[in-house]
CSV table of C-alpha atoms in Angstrom, one decimal:
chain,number,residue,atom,x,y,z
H,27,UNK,CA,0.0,0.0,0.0
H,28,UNK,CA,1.2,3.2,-0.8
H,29,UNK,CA,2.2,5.6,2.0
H,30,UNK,CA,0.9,9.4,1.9
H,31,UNK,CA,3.8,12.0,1.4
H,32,UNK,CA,3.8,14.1,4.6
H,33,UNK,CA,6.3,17.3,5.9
H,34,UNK,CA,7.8,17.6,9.5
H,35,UNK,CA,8.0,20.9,11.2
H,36,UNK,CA,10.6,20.6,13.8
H,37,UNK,CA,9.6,22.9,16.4
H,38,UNK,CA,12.4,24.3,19.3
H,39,UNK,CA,13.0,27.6,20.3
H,40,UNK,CA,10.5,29.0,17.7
H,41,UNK,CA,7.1,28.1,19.7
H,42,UNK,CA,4.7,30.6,17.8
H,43,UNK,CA,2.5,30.4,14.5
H,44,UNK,CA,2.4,34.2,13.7
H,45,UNK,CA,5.8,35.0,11.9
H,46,UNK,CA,7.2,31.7,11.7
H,47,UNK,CA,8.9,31.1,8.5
H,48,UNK,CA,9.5,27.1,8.8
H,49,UNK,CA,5.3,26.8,9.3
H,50,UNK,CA,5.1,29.1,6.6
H,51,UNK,CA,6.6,27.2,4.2
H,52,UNK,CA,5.4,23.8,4.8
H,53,UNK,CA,2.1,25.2,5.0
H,54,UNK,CA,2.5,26.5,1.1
H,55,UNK,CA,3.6,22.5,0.5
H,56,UNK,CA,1.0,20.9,-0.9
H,57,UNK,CA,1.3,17.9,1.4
H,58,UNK,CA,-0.1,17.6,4.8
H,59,UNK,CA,2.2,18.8,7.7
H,60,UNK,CA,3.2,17.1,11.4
H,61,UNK,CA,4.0,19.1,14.2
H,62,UNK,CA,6.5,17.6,15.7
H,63,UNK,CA,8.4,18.8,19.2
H,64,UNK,CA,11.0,16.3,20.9
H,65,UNK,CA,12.5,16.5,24.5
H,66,UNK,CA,15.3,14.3,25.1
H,67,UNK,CA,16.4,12.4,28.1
H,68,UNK,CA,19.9,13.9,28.2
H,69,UNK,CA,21.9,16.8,26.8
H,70,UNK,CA,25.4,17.0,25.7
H,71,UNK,CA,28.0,18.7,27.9
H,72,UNK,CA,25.3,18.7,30.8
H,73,UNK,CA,23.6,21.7,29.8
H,74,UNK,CA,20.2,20.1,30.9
H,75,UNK,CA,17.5,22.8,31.2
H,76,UNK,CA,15.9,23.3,34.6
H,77,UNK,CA,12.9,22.2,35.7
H,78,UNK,CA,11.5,25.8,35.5
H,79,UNK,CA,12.6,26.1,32.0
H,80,UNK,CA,10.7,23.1,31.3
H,81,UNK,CA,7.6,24.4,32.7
H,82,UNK,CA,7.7,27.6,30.9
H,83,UNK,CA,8.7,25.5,27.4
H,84,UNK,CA,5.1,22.7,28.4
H,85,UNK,CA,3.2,26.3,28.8
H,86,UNK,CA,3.8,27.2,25.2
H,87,UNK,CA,3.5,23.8,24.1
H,88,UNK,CA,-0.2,24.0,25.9
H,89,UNK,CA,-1.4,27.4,24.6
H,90,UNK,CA,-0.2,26.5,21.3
H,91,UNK,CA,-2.2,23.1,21.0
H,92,UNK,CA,-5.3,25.4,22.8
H,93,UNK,CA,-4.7,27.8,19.5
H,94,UNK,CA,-4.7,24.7,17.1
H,95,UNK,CA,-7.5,22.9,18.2
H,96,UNK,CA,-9.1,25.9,16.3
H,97,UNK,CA,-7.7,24.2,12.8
H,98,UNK,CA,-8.4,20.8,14.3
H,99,UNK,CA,-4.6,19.8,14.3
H,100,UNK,CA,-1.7,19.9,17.9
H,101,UNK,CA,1.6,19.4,18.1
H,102,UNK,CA,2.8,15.5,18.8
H,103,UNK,CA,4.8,16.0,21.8
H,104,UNK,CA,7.2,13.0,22.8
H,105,UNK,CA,10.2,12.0,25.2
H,106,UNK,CA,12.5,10.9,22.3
H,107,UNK,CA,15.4,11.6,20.1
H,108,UNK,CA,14.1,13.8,16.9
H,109,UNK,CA,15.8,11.0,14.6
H,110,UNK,CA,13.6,8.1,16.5
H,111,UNK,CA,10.5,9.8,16.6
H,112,UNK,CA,10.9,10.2,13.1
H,113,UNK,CA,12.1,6.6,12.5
H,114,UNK,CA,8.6,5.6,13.7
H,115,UNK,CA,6.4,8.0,11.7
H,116,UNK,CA,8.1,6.9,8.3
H,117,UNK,CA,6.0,3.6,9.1
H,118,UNK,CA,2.7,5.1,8.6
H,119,UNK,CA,3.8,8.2,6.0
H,120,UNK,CA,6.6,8.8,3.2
H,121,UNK,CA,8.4,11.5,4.7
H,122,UNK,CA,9.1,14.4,1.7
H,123,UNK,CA,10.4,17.1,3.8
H,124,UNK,CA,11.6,18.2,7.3
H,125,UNK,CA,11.4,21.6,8.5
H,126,UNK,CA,13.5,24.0,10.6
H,127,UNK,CA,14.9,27.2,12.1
H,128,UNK,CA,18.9,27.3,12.7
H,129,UNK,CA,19.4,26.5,16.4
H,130,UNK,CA,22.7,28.4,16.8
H,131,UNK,CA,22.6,26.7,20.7
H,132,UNK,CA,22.5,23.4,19.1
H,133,UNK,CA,26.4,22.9,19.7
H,134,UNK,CA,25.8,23.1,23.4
H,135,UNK,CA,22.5,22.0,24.0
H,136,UNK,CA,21.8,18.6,22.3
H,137,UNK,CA,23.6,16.5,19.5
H,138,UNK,CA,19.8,15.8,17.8
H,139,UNK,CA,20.8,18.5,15.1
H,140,UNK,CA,24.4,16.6,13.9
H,141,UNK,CA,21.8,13.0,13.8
H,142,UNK,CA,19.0,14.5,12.2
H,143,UNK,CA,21.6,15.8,9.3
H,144,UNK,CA,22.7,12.5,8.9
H,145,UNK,CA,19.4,10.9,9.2
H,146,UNK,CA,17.8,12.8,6.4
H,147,UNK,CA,20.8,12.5,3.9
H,148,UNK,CA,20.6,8.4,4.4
H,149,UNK,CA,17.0,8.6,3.9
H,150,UNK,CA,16.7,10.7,1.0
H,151,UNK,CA,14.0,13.1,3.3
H,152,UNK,CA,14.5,16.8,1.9
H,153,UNK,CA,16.3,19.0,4.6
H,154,UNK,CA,15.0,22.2,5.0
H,155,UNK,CA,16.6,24.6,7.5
H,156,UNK,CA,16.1,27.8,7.9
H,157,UNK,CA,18.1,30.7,9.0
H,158,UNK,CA,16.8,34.2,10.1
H,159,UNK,CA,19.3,36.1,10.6
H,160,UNK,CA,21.1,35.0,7.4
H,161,UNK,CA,21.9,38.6,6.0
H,162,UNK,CA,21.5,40.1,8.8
H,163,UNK,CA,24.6,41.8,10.6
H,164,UNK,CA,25.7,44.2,13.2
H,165,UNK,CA,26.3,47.5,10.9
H,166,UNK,CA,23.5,49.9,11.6
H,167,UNK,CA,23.4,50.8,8.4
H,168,UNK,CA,23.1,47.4,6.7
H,169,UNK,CA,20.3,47.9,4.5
H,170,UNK,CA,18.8,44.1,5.0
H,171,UNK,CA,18.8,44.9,8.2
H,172,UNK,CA,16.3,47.7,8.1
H,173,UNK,CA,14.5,45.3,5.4
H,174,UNK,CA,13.7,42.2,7.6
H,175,UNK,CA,12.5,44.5,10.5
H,176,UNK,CA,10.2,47.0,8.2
H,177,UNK,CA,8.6,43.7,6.0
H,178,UNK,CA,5.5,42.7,7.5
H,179,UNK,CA,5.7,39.6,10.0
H,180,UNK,CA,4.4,36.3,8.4
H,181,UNK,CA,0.9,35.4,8.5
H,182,UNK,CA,-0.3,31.9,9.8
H,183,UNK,CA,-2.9,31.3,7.3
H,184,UNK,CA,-3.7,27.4,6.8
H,185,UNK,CA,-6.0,25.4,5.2
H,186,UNK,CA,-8.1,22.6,6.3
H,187,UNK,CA,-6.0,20.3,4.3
H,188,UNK,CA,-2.3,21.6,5.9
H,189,UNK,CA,-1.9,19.4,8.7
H,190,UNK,CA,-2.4,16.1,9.9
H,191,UNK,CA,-5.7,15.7,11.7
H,192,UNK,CA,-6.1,15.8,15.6
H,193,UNK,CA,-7.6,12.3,16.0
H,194,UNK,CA,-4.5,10.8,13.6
H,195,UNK,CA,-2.2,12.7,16.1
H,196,UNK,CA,-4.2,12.0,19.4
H,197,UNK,CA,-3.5,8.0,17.5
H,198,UNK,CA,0.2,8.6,17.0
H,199,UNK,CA,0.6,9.3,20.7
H,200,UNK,CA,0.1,5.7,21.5
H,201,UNK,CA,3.2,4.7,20.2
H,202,UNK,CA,5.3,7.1,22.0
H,203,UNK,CA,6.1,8.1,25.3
H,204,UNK,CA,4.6,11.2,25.8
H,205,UNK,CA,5.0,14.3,28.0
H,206,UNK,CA,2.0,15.4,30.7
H,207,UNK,CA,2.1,19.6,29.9
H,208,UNK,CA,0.5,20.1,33.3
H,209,UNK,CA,2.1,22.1,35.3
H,210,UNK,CA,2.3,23.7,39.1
H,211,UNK,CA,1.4,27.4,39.3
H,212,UNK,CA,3.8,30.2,40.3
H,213,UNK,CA,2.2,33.4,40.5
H,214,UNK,CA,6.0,35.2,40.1
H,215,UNK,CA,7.7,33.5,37.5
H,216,UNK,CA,6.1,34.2,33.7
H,217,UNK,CA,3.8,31.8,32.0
H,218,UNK,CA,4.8,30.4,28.4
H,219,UNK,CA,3.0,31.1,25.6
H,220,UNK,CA,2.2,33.4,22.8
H,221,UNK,CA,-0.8,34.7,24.1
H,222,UNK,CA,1.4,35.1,27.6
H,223,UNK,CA,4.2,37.1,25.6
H,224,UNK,CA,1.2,39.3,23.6
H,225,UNK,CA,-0.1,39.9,26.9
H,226,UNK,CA,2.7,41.3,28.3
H,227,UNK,CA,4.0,43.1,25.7
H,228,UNK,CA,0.7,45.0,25.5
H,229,UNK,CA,0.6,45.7,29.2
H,230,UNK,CA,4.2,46.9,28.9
H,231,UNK,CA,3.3,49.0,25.9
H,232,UNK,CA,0.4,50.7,28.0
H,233,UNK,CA,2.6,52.4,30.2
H,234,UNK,CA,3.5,55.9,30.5
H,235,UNK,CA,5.2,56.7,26.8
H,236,UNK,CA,7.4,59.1,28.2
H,237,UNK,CA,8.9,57.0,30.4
H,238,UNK,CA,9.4,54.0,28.6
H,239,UNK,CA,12.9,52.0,30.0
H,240,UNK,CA,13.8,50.1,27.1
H,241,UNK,CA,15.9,48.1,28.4
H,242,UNK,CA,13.6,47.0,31.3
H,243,UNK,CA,10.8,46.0,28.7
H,244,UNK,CA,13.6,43.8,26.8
H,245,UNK,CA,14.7,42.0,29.7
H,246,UNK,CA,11.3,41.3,30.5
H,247,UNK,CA,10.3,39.8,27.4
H,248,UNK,CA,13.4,37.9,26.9
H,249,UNK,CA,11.9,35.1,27.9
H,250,UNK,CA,9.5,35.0,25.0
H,251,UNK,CA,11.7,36.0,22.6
H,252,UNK,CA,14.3,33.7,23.8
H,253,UNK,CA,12.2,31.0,23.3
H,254,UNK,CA,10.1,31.7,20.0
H,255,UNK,CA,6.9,32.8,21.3
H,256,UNK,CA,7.3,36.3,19.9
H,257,UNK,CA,9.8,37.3,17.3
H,258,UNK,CA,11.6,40.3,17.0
H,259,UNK,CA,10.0,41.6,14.6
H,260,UNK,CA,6.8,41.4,15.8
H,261,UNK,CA,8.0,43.4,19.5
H,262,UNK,CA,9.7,46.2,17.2
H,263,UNK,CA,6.4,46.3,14.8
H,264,UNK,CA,4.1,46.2,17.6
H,265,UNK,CA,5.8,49.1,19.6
H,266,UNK,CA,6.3,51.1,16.4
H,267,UNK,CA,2.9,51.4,16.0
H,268,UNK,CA,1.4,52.0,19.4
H,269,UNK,CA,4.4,54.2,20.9
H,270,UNK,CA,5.9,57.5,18.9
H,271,UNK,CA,8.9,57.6,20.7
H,272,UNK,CA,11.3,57.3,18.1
H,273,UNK,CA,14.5,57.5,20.1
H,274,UNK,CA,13.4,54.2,22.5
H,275,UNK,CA,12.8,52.9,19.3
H,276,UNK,CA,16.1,53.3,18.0
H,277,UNK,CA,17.5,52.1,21.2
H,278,UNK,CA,15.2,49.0,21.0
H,279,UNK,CA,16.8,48.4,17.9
H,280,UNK,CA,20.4,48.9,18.5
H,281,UNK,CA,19.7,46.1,21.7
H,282,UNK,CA,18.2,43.8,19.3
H,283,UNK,CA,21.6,44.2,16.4
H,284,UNK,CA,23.9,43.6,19.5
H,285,UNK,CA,21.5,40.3,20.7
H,286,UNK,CA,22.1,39.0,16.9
H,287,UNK,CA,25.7,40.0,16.9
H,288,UNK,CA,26.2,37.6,19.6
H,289,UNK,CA,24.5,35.3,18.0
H,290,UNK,CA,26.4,35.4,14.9
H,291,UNK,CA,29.9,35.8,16.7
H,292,UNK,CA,29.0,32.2,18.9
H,293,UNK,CA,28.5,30.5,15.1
H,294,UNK,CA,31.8,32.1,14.0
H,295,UNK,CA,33.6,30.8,16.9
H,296,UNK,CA,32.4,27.4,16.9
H,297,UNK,CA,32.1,26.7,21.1
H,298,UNK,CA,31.0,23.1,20.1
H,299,UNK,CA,35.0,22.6,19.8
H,300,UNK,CA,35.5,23.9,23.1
H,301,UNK,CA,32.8,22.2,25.4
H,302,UNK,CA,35.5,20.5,27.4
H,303,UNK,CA,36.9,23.4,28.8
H,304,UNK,CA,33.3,24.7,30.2
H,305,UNK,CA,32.8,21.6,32.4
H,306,UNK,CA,32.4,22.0,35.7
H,307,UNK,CA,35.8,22.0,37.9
H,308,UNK,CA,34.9,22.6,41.4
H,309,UNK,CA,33.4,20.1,43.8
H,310,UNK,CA,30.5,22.1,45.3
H,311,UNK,CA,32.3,24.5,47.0
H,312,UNK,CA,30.8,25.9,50.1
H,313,UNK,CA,31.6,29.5,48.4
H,314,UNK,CA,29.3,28.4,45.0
H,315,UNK,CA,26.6,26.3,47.6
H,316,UNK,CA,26.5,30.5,49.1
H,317,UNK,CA,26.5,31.5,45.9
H,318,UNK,CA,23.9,29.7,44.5
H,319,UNK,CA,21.6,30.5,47.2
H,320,UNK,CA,22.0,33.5,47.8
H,321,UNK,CA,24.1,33.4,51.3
H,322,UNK,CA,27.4,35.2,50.7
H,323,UNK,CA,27.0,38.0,53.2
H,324,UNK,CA,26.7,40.7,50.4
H,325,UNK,CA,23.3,42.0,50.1
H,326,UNK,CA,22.9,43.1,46.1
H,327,UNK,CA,24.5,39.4,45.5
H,328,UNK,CA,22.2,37.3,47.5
H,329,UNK,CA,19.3,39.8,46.7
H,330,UNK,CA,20.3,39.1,42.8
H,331,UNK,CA,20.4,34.9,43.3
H,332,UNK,CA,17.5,35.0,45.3
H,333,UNK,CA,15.6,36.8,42.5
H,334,UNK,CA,16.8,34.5,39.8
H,335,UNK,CA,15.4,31.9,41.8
H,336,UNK,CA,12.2,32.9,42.6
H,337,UNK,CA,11.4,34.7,39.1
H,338,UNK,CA,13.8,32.9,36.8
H,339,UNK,CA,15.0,36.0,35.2
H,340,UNK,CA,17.4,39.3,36.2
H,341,UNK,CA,18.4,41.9,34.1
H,342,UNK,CA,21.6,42.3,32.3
H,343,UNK,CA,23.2,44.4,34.4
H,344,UNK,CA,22.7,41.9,37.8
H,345,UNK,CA,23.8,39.2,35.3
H,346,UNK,CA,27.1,40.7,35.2
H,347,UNK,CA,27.9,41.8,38.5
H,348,UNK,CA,26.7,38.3,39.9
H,349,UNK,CA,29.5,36.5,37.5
H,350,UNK,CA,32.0,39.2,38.0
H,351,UNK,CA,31.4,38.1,41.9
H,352,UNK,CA,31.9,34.9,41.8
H,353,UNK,CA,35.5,35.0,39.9
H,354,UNK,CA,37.0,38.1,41.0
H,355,UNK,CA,36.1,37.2,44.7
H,356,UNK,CA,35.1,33.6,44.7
H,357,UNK,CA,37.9,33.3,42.7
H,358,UNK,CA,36.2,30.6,40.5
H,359,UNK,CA,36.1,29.9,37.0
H,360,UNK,CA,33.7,32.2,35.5
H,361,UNK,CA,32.5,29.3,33.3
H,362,UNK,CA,30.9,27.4,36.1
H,363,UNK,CA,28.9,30.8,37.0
H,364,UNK,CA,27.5,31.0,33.5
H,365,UNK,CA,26.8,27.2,33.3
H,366,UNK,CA,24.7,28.4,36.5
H,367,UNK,CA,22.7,30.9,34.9
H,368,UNK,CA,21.9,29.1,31.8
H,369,UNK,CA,20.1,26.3,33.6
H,370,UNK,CA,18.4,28.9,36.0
H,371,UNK,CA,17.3,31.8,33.9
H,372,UNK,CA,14.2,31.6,31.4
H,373,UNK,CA,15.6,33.2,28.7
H,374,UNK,CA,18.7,31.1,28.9
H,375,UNK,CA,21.1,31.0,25.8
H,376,UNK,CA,24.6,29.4,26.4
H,377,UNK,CA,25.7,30.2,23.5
H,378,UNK,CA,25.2,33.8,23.8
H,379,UNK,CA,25.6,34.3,27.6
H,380,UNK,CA,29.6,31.7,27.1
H,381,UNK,CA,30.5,34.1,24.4
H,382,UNK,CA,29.6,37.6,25.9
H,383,UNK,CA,31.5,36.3,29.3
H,384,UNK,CA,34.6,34.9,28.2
H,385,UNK,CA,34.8,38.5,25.7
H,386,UNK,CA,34.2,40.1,29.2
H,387,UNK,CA,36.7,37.8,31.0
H,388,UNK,CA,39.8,38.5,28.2
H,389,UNK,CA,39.3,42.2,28.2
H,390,UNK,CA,39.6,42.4,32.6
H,391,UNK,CA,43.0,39.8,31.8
H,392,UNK,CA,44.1,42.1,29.7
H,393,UNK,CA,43.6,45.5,31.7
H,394,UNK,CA,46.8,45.1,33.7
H,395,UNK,CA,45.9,48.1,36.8
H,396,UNK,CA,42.6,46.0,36.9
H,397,UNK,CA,41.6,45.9,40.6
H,398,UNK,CA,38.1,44.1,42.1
H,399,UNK,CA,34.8,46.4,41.3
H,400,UNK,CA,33.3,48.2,44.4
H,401,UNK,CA,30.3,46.0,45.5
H,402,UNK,CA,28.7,48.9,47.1
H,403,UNK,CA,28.9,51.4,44.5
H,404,UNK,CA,27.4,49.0,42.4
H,405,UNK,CA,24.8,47.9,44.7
H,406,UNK,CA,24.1,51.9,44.8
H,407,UNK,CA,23.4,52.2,41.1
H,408,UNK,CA,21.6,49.4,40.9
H,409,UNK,CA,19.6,49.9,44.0
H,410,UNK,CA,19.8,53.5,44.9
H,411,UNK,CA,17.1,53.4,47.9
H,412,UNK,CA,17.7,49.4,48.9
H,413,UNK,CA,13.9,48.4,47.9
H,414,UNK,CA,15.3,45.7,45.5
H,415,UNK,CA,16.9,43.8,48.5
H,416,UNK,CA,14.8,44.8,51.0
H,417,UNK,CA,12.2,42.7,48.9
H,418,UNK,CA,14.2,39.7,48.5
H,419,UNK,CA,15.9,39.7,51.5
H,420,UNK,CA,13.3,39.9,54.4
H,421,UNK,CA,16.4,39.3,57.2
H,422,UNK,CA,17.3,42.7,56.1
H,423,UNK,CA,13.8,44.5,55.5
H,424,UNK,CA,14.2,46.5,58.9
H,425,UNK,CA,17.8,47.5,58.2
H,426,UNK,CA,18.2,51.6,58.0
H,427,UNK,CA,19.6,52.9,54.7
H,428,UNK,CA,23.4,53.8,55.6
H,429,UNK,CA,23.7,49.8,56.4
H,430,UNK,CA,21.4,48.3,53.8
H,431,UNK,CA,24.8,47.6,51.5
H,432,UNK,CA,26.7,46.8,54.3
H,433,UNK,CA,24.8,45.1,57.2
H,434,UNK,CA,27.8,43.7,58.6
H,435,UNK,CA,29.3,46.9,59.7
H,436,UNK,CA,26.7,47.7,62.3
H,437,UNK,CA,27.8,47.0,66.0
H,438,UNK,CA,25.7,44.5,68.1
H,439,UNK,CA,23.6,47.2,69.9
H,440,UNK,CA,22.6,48.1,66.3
H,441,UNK,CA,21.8,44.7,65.6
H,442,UNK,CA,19.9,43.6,68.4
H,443,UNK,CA,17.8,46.7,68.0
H,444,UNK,CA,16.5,46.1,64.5
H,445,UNK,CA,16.4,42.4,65.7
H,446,UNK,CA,18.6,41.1,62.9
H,447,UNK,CA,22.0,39.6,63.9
H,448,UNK,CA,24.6,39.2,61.6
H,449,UNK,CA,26.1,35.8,61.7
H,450,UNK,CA,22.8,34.4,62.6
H,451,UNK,CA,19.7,35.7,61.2
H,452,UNK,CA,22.2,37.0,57.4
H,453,UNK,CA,25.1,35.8,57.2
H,454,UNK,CA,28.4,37.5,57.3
H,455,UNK,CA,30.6,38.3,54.0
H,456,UNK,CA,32.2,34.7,53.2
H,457,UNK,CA,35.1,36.3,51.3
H,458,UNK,CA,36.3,39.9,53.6
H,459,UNK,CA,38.2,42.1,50.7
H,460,UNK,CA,36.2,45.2,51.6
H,461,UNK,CA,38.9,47.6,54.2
H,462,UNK,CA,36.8,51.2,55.1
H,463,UNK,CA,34.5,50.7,52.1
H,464,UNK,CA,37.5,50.6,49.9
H,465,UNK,CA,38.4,47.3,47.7
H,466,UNK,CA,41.9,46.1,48.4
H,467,UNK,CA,44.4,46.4,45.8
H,468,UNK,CA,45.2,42.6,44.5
H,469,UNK,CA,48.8,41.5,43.3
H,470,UNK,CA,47.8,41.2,40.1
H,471,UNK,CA,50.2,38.2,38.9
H,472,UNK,CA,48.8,36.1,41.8
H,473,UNK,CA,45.3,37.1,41.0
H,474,UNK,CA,45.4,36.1,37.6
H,475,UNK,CA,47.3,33.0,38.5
H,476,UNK,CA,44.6,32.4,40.9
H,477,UNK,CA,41.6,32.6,38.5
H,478,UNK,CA,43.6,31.3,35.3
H,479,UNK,CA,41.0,28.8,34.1
């Protein structure tokens, strides 16, 4: 019997149907299309994603098969290797054509991309991956640039012929082992989805247009951009319509050619080559076990962790400071920081967040009167009035102002009288390199020696 010719959209970190260029064109096909999203067991180089990331990731998954029930067709969801999964669908279709975007993490994440190249070439299946940011690049003036983000954003327009029905996918699902997308509610941490990121980018567009922080909005959407359930076209289209200021905009836009420089410059310097040096070469150090959650005795630190735990996502800025912390006084490889943060934030990217760090880390090496940051000036300019750790910090909630940076400089009477001692109820400063608010001047051969990774 004659098998039907089918296509495969591979879905990762592109979980949207509005502006999604591999739907797009298997939709124009004129065979029937599977959507197909895998989750394996294991990663490569142990960059597993957390369980929060997980969660947000099932969210999408859910509001998108809500969305699709609407064209009577839902992703088929399984706990498998892409190359297996598709191993068992060529038994009930001839398999013309697999579809997907460029996953530029794919060298640290997962090996499925490497298999599923070699998979299709030994089974004569048409490979179709696509590339966004192909002509795109960093020079403001490049005119493709300008193109891509002035075009209008693709339309998801299907027919009732375009994908495989829901009750031949609801079938499929008895020969896999699938995934349960329920998932425990967390009223602080951001719910997946493209009806979640529309949501939020509408509230965030609603506020007062003269005071519009761009780079707060970004961080907060990261998440959905990160993972595909917005593009960036469709933020930068959406705010140039319902906001006039053109000088956020242009800001908005100069964040979004650095996020794709990045990008580009991980491909260029292929990491997948270096994933042995990133492993992890402490053995849970009391230090990182502080670090992680948010004990070290320094205030903006611990208020920073204790953020990214409860709300999976900090801004740039923390991001920095946080890593900077754990190397230049920790003095641990910054790599076991970042490995940190890219299982822990929402919007992780290794490839992005390995690239920008190490570039970080080689310019301090090569600044020979570096000396440590101040933690307190920083802690000032990111936290001028001490709200930020006053709210995830309640040990230090009744603290006055002049020790809010610096509890550990108040004298026992002090203490006892705002009922928070140091030592007991906060801990003190695991690492003391702060002499009359100053930072000690470090030897700068035995530093570097020190923190040589």
């Amino acid at each position: 019997m004659k098998k039907d010719n089918i296509n495969i959209v591979l879905l990762k970190k592109d979980l949207r149907l509005q502006d999604n260029q591999v739907l797009y064109e298997a939709i124009c096909s004129k065979d029937r299309t599977l959507l197909l999203y895998t989750i394996e067991n294991n990663s490569s180089a142990g960059f597993n994603h957390s369980k929060r990331q997980i969660d947000f990731i099932k969210e999408s998954l859910l509001n998108l098969n809500n969305i699709l029930k609407l064209y009577n067709t839902k992703i088929l969801i399984v706990q498998s290797e892409a190359t297996k999964a598709i191993s068992i669908l060529q038994q009930f279709w001839n398999i013309k054509r697999i579809y997907f975007h460029k996953d530029y993490d794919a060298p640290f994440l997962t090996q499925q991309y490497r298999m599923l190249y070699r998979f299709c070439k030994n089974n004569l299946i048409q490979k179709i991956e696509i590339d966004p940011y192909k002509d795109l690049c960093f020079d403001k003036n490049n005119i493709e640039f300008n193109t891509y983000f002035n075009t209008k954003s693709i339309p998801f327009i299907p027919t009732k012929d375009s994908f495989i029905t829901l009750q031949k996918v609801q079938d499929l699902e008895k020969f896999f082992s699938t995934v349960e997308l329920t998932v425990n509610k967390n009223s602080f941490i951001l719910k997946g989805g493209p009806s979640s990121a529309q949501n939020n980018l509408s509230n965030l567009s609603r506020l007062d247009k003269n005071q519009i922080n761009i780079q707060e909005l970004i961080y907060k959407l990261s998440p959905f951009i990160s993972w595909g359930n917005i593009s960036l076209r469709q933020v930068w289209q959406y705010l140039s319509e319902e906001t006039d200021q053109i000088v956020s905009l242009e800001k908005f836009l100069h964040t979004i050619r650095w996020n794709i420089h990045y990008i580009q410059h991980n491909e260029f310097l292929k990491y997948s080559n270096k994933i042995d040096t990133y492993k992890k070469s402490n053995n849970n150090l009391p230090s990182q076990n502080a670090w992680e959650k948010g004990m070290t005795g320094y205030p903006i630190i611990d208020a920073i962790m204790r953020c990214l735990q409860k709300n999976g996502n900090i801004n740039y800025k923390m991001r920095m400071l946080t890593v900077l912390f754990y190397k230049q006084y920790l003095l641990l490889p910054w790599s076991d920081a970042v490995e940190f943060l890219s299982k822990n934030l929402l919007d992780s990217s290794p490839g992005i967040q390995f690239n920008y760090f190490e570039t970080l880390n080689k310019n301090n090496a090569q600044n020979k009167r570096r000396i440590l940051f101040n933690i307190i000036k920083h802690s000032k300019d990111i936290d001028p009035k001490g709200f930020f750790i006053r709210n995830h910090i309640p040990e230090l909630r009744n603290i006055p102002n002049e020790f809010i940076y610096k509890p550990h400089k108040m004298i026992i009477t002090i203490q006892k009288f705002h009922q928070t001692i140091i030592g007991k109820d906060y801990p003190k400063p695991i690492v003391r390199n702060i002499i009359n608010d100053k930072i000690q001047l470090y030897n700068l051969e035995n530093y570097l020696n020190l923190t040589k990774n």
